Amino acid sequence: MKIKKKVIQLIIVAIVAFCGYFFVNEDDFASGIVPVNNIQKTNLKEKDYVNMHCKGTIEYVLPDKTRIDCLTDEYAIEYDWASKWAESIGQSLYYAKMTGHKPAVAIIMKTPQDEKYIKRIQTADERITVFKIKAYELP
């Protein structure tokens, strides 16, 4: 019986290690960041965060029918999940060019580890203002 229990434990450890290999970014290991288990479980969608935080016009439609998530007097803001950081850069720059406003992104962070995506945006283009939305801190 003890051997069977040990084999089952070994299989479970192998499965967990196998899953961790595919779901943890290698950048996390290189920077010493350890994955967290306190991910905010929420049913909120991107548009919910736009509605909660935008202090301007929501879903402003450009002549080419593209939509700016939030247009303020100063910024053309693209809201997106942190893991979609690269897409947000292009959209914010395009919207800024089309409106004459400053480019900005509102990045919705699920964990503190999403900070790495903020750094990537800032490295890619210093003109883009980044607003952080820490979903993991919301009630």
PDB file of C-alpha atoms in Angstrom:
ATOM      1  CA  MET A   1       0.000   0.000   0.000  1.00  0.00           C
ATOM      2  CA  LYS A   2       2.820   2.432   0.865  1.00  0.00           C
ATOM      3  CA  ILE A   3       4.427   1.907  -2.544  1.00  0.00           C
ATOM      4  CA  LYS A   4       1.144   2.664  -4.302  1.00  0.00           C
ATOM      5  CA  LYS A   5       0.781   5.892  -2.296  1.00  0.00           C
ATOM      6  CA  LYS A   6       4.353   6.939  -3.141  1.00  0.00           C
ATOM      7  CA  VAL A   7       3.747   6.268  -6.852  1.00  0.00           C
ATOM      8  CA  ILE A   8       0.577   8.382  -6.791  1.00  0.00           C
ATOM      9  CA  GLN A   9       2.436  11.227  -5.040  1.00  0.00           C
ATOM     10  CA  LEU A  10       5.238  11.017  -7.613  1.00  0.00           C
ATOM     11  CA  ILE A  11       2.708  11.177 -10.469  1.00  0.00           C
ATOM     12  CA  ILE A  12       1.006  14.219  -8.921  1.00  0.00           C
ATOM     13  CA  VAL A  13       4.332  16.011  -8.499  1.00  0.00           C
ATOM     14  CA  ALA A  14       5.235  15.221 -12.122  1.00  0.00           C
ATOM     15  CA  ILE A  15       1.896  16.562 -13.386  1.00  0.00           C
ATOM     16  CA  VAL A  16       2.233  19.785 -11.370  1.00  0.00           C
ATOM     17  CA  ALA A  17       5.799  20.275 -12.610  1.00  0.00           C
ATOM     18  CA  PHE A  18       4.713  19.576 -16.196  1.00  0.00           C
ATOM     19  CA  CYS A  19       1.874  22.131 -15.995  1.00  0.00           C
ATOM     20  CA  GLY A  20       4.143  24.707 -14.375  1.00  0.00           C
ATOM     21  CA  TYR A  21       6.553  24.384 -17.277  1.00  0.00           C
ATOM     22  CA  PHE A  22       3.869  25.479 -19.744  1.00  0.00           C
ATOM     23  CA  PHE A  23       2.039  28.084 -17.670  1.00  0.00           C
ATOM     24  CA  VAL A  24       4.902  29.997 -16.062  1.00  0.00           C
ATOM     25  CA  ASN A  25       6.835  32.437 -18.209  1.00  0.00           C
ATOM     26  CA  GLU A  26      10.593  31.847 -18.194  1.00  0.00           C
ATOM     27  CA  ASP A  27      11.069  35.595 -17.616  1.00  0.00           C
ATOM     28  CA  ASP A  28       9.499  35.011 -14.199  1.00  0.00           C
ATOM     29  CA  PHE A  29      12.284  32.636 -13.225  1.00  0.00           C
ATOM     30  CA  ALA A  30      15.021  34.872 -14.634  1.00  0.00           C
ATOM     31  CA  SER A  31      13.819  37.848 -12.611  1.00  0.00           C
ATOM     32  CA  GLY A  32      13.286  35.852  -9.427  1.00  0.00           C
ATOM     33  CA  ILE A  33       9.504  36.339  -9.513  1.00  0.00           C
ATOM     34  CA  VAL A  34       7.548  33.469  -8.065  1.00  0.00           C
ATOM     35  CA  PRO A  35       4.015  32.781  -9.364  1.00  0.00           C
ATOM     36  CA  VAL A  36       1.277  33.710  -6.908  1.00  0.00           C
ATOM     37  CA  ASN A  37      -1.901  31.923  -6.009  1.00  0.00           C
ATOM     38  CA  ASN A  38      -3.932  35.005  -5.113  1.00  0.00           C
ATOM     39  CA  ILE A  39      -5.110  35.796  -8.629  1.00  0.00           C
ATOM     40  CA  GLN A  40      -8.289  37.852  -8.541  1.00  0.00           C
ATOM     41  CA  LYS A  41     -11.095  35.606  -9.710  1.00  0.00           C
ATOM     42  CA  THR A  42     -13.560  37.956 -11.292  1.00  0.00           C
ATOM     43  CA  ASN A  43     -16.185  38.031 -13.956  1.00  0.00           C
ATOM     44  CA  LEU A  44     -15.297  41.597 -14.900  1.00  0.00           C
ATOM     45  CA  LYS A  45     -14.554  42.259 -18.537  1.00  0.00           C
ATOM     46  CA  GLU A  46     -12.347  44.905 -20.103  1.00  0.00           C
ATOM     47  CA  LYS A  47     -15.357  47.138 -20.774  1.00  0.00           C
ATOM     48  CA  ASP A  48     -16.259  47.007 -17.070  1.00  0.00           C
ATOM     49  CA  TYR A  49     -12.898  48.542 -16.210  1.00  0.00           C
ATOM     50  CA  VAL A  50     -13.402  51.196 -18.896  1.00  0.00           C
ATOM     51  CA  ASN A  51     -16.761  52.069 -17.373  1.00  0.00           C
ATOM     52  CA  MET A  52     -15.271  52.212 -13.856  1.00  0.00           C
ATOM     53  CA  HIS A  53     -12.228  54.337 -14.690  1.00  0.00           C
ATOM     54  CA  CYS A  54     -12.771  56.417 -17.847  1.00  0.00           C
ATOM     55  CA  LYS A  55     -13.168  60.141 -17.158  1.00  0.00           C
ATOM     56  CA  GLY A  56     -13.945  61.000 -20.762  1.00  0.00           C
ATOM     57  CA  THR A  57     -15.847  59.687 -23.773  1.00  0.00           C
ATOM     58  CA  ILE A  58     -16.225  55.909 -23.807  1.00  0.00           C
ATOM     59  CA  GLU A  59     -16.039  54.101 -27.167  1.00  0.00           C
ATOM     60  CA  TYR A  60     -15.222  57.209 -29.192  1.00  0.00           C
ATOM     61  CA  VAL A  61     -15.681  56.250 -32.870  1.00  0.00           C
ATOM     62  CA  LEU A  62     -13.135  57.445 -35.431  1.00  0.00           C
ATOM     63  CA  PRO A  63     -14.024  58.072 -39.118  1.00  0.00           C
ATOM     64  CA  ASP A  64     -12.583  54.649 -40.050  1.00  0.00           C
ATOM     65  CA  LYS A  65     -15.003  53.043 -37.545  1.00  0.00           C
ATOM     66  CA  THR A  66     -12.274  52.074 -35.056  1.00  0.00           C
ATOM     67  CA  ARG A  67     -13.157  52.764 -31.433  1.00  0.00           C
ATOM     68  CA  ILE A  68     -11.077  54.402 -28.762  1.00  0.00           C
ATOM     69  CA  ASP A  69     -11.849  52.845 -25.382  1.00  0.00           C
ATOM     70  CA  CYS A  70     -11.586  56.203 -23.610  1.00  0.00           C
ATOM     71  CA  LEU A  71     -10.950  59.657 -25.066  1.00  0.00           C
ATOM     72  CA  THR A  72     -10.217  62.456 -22.588  1.00  0.00           C
ATOM     73  CA  ASP A  73      -9.236  66.062 -23.220  1.00  0.00           C
ATOM     74  CA  GLU A  74      -5.594  64.985 -23.046  1.00  0.00           C
ATOM     75  CA  TYR A  75      -5.351  61.238 -23.825  1.00  0.00           C
ATOM     76  CA  ALA A  76      -6.513  58.576 -26.268  1.00  0.00           C
ATOM     77  CA  ILE A  77      -6.550  55.571 -23.931  1.00  0.00           C
ATOM     78  CA  GLU A  78      -6.555  51.907 -24.902  1.00  0.00           C
ATOM     79  CA  TYR A  79      -7.631  49.560 -22.100  1.00  0.00           C
ATOM     80  CA  ASP A  80      -6.249  46.029 -22.172  1.00  0.00           C
ATOM     81  CA  TRP A  81      -5.187  43.081 -20.078  1.00  0.00           C
ATOM     82  CA  ALA A  82      -1.508  43.197 -19.142  1.00  0.00           C
ATOM     83  CA  SER A  83      -0.674  40.114 -21.195  1.00  0.00           C
ATOM     84  CA  LYS A  84      -1.913  41.953 -24.312  1.00  0.00           C
ATOM     85  CA  TRP A  85       0.591  44.775 -23.764  1.00  0.00           C
ATOM     86  CA  ALA A  86       1.978  44.677 -27.314  1.00  0.00           C
ATOM     87  CA  GLU A  87      -1.429  45.174 -28.930  1.00  0.00           C
ATOM     88  CA  SER A  88      -2.167  48.115 -26.664  1.00  0.00           C
ATOM     89  CA  ILE A  89       0.943  49.971 -27.877  1.00  0.00           C
ATOM     90  CA  GLY A  90      -0.118  49.992 -31.523  1.00  0.00           C
ATOM     91  CA  GLN A  91      -3.687  50.922 -30.782  1.00  0.00           C
ATOM     92  CA  SER A  92      -2.780  53.794 -28.465  1.00  0.00           C
ATOM     93  CA  LEU A  93      -0.276  55.234 -30.949  1.00  0.00           C
ATOM     94  CA  TYR A  94      -2.783  54.995 -33.792  1.00  0.00           C
ATOM     95  CA  TYR A  95      -5.578  56.600 -31.784  1.00  0.00           C
ATOM     96  CA  ALA A  96      -3.262  59.402 -30.665  1.00  0.00           C
ATOM     97  CA  LYS A  97      -2.222  60.103 -34.258  1.00  0.00           C
ATOM     98  CA  MET A  98      -5.833  60.154 -35.416  1.00  0.00           C
ATOM     99  CA  THR A  99      -7.011  62.525 -32.663  1.00  0.00           C
ATOM    100  CA  GLY A 100      -3.995  64.686 -31.844  1.00  0.00           C
ATOM    101  CA  HIS A 101      -4.187  63.487 -28.236  1.00  0.00           C
ATOM    102  CA  LYS A 102      -1.389  61.885 -26.225  1.00  0.00           C
ATOM    103  CA  PRO A 103      -1.120  58.064 -26.441  1.00  0.00           C
ATOM    104  CA  ALA A 104      -1.984  56.145 -23.282  1.00  0.00           C
ATOM    105  CA  VAL A 105      -2.802  52.629 -22.196  1.00  0.00           C
ATOM    106  CA  ALA A 106      -4.710  51.477 -19.129  1.00  0.00           C
ATOM    107  CA  ILE A 107      -3.237  48.095 -18.278  1.00  0.00           C
ATOM    108  CA  ILE A 108      -5.415  45.748 -16.244  1.00  0.00           C
ATOM    109  CA  MET A 109      -3.110  43.742 -13.986  1.00  0.00           C
ATOM    110  CA  LYS A 110      -4.274  40.396 -12.581  1.00  0.00           C
ATOM    111  CA  THR A 111      -1.231  39.896 -10.321  1.00  0.00           C
ATOM    112  CA  PRO A 112       1.720  41.947  -9.111  1.00  0.00           C
ATOM    113  CA  GLN A 113       3.857  39.985 -11.582  1.00  0.00           C
ATOM    114  CA  ASP A 114       2.100  41.798 -14.443  1.00  0.00           C
ATOM    115  CA  GLU A 115       4.384  44.734 -13.672  1.00  0.00           C
ATOM    116  CA  LYS A 116       6.828  43.244 -16.204  1.00  0.00           C
ATOM    117  CA  TYR A 117       4.380  44.153 -18.995  1.00  0.00           C
ATOM    118  CA  ILE A 118       4.338  47.781 -17.855  1.00  0.00           C
ATOM    119  CA  LYS A 119       8.128  47.857 -18.188  1.00  0.00           C
ATOM    120  CA  ARG A 120       7.886  46.410 -21.702  1.00  0.00           C
ATOM    121  CA  ILE A 121       5.496  49.166 -22.790  1.00  0.00           C
ATOM    122  CA  GLN A 122       7.711  51.866 -21.311  1.00  0.00           C
ATOM    123  CA  THR A 123      10.761  50.347 -23.009  1.00  0.00           C
ATOM    124  CA  ALA A 124       9.001  50.129 -26.373  1.00  0.00           C
ATOM    125  CA  ASP A 125       7.866  53.758 -26.481  1.00  0.00           C
ATOM    126  CA  GLU A 126       8.452  56.372 -23.811  1.00  0.00           C
ATOM    127  CA  ARG A 127       5.726  58.621 -25.245  1.00  0.00           C
ATOM    128  CA  ILE A 128       2.984  56.282 -24.046  1.00  0.00           C
ATOM    129  CA  THR A 129       1.495  57.099 -20.653  1.00  0.00           C
ATOM    130  CA  VAL A 130       0.628  53.974 -18.682  1.00  0.00           C
ATOM    131  CA  PHE A 131      -2.246  53.859 -16.213  1.00  0.00           C
ATOM    132  CA  LYS A 132      -2.219  50.796 -13.961  1.00  0.00           C
ATOM    133  CA  ILE A 133      -5.424  49.082 -12.918  1.00  0.00           C
ATOM    134  CA  LYS A 134      -4.644  46.530 -10.227  1.00  0.00           C
ATOM    135  CA  ALA A 135      -7.546  44.108 -10.550  1.00  0.00           C
ATOM    136  CA  TYR A 136      -6.056  41.958  -7.792  1.00  0.00           C
ATOM    137  CA  GLU A 137      -6.577  44.810  -5.300  1.00  0.00           C
ATOM    138  CA  LEU A 138     -10.182  45.538  -6.187  1.00  0.00           C
ATOM    139  CA  PRO A 139     -12.826  44.313  -3.739  1.00  0.00           C
TER     140      PRO A 139
END
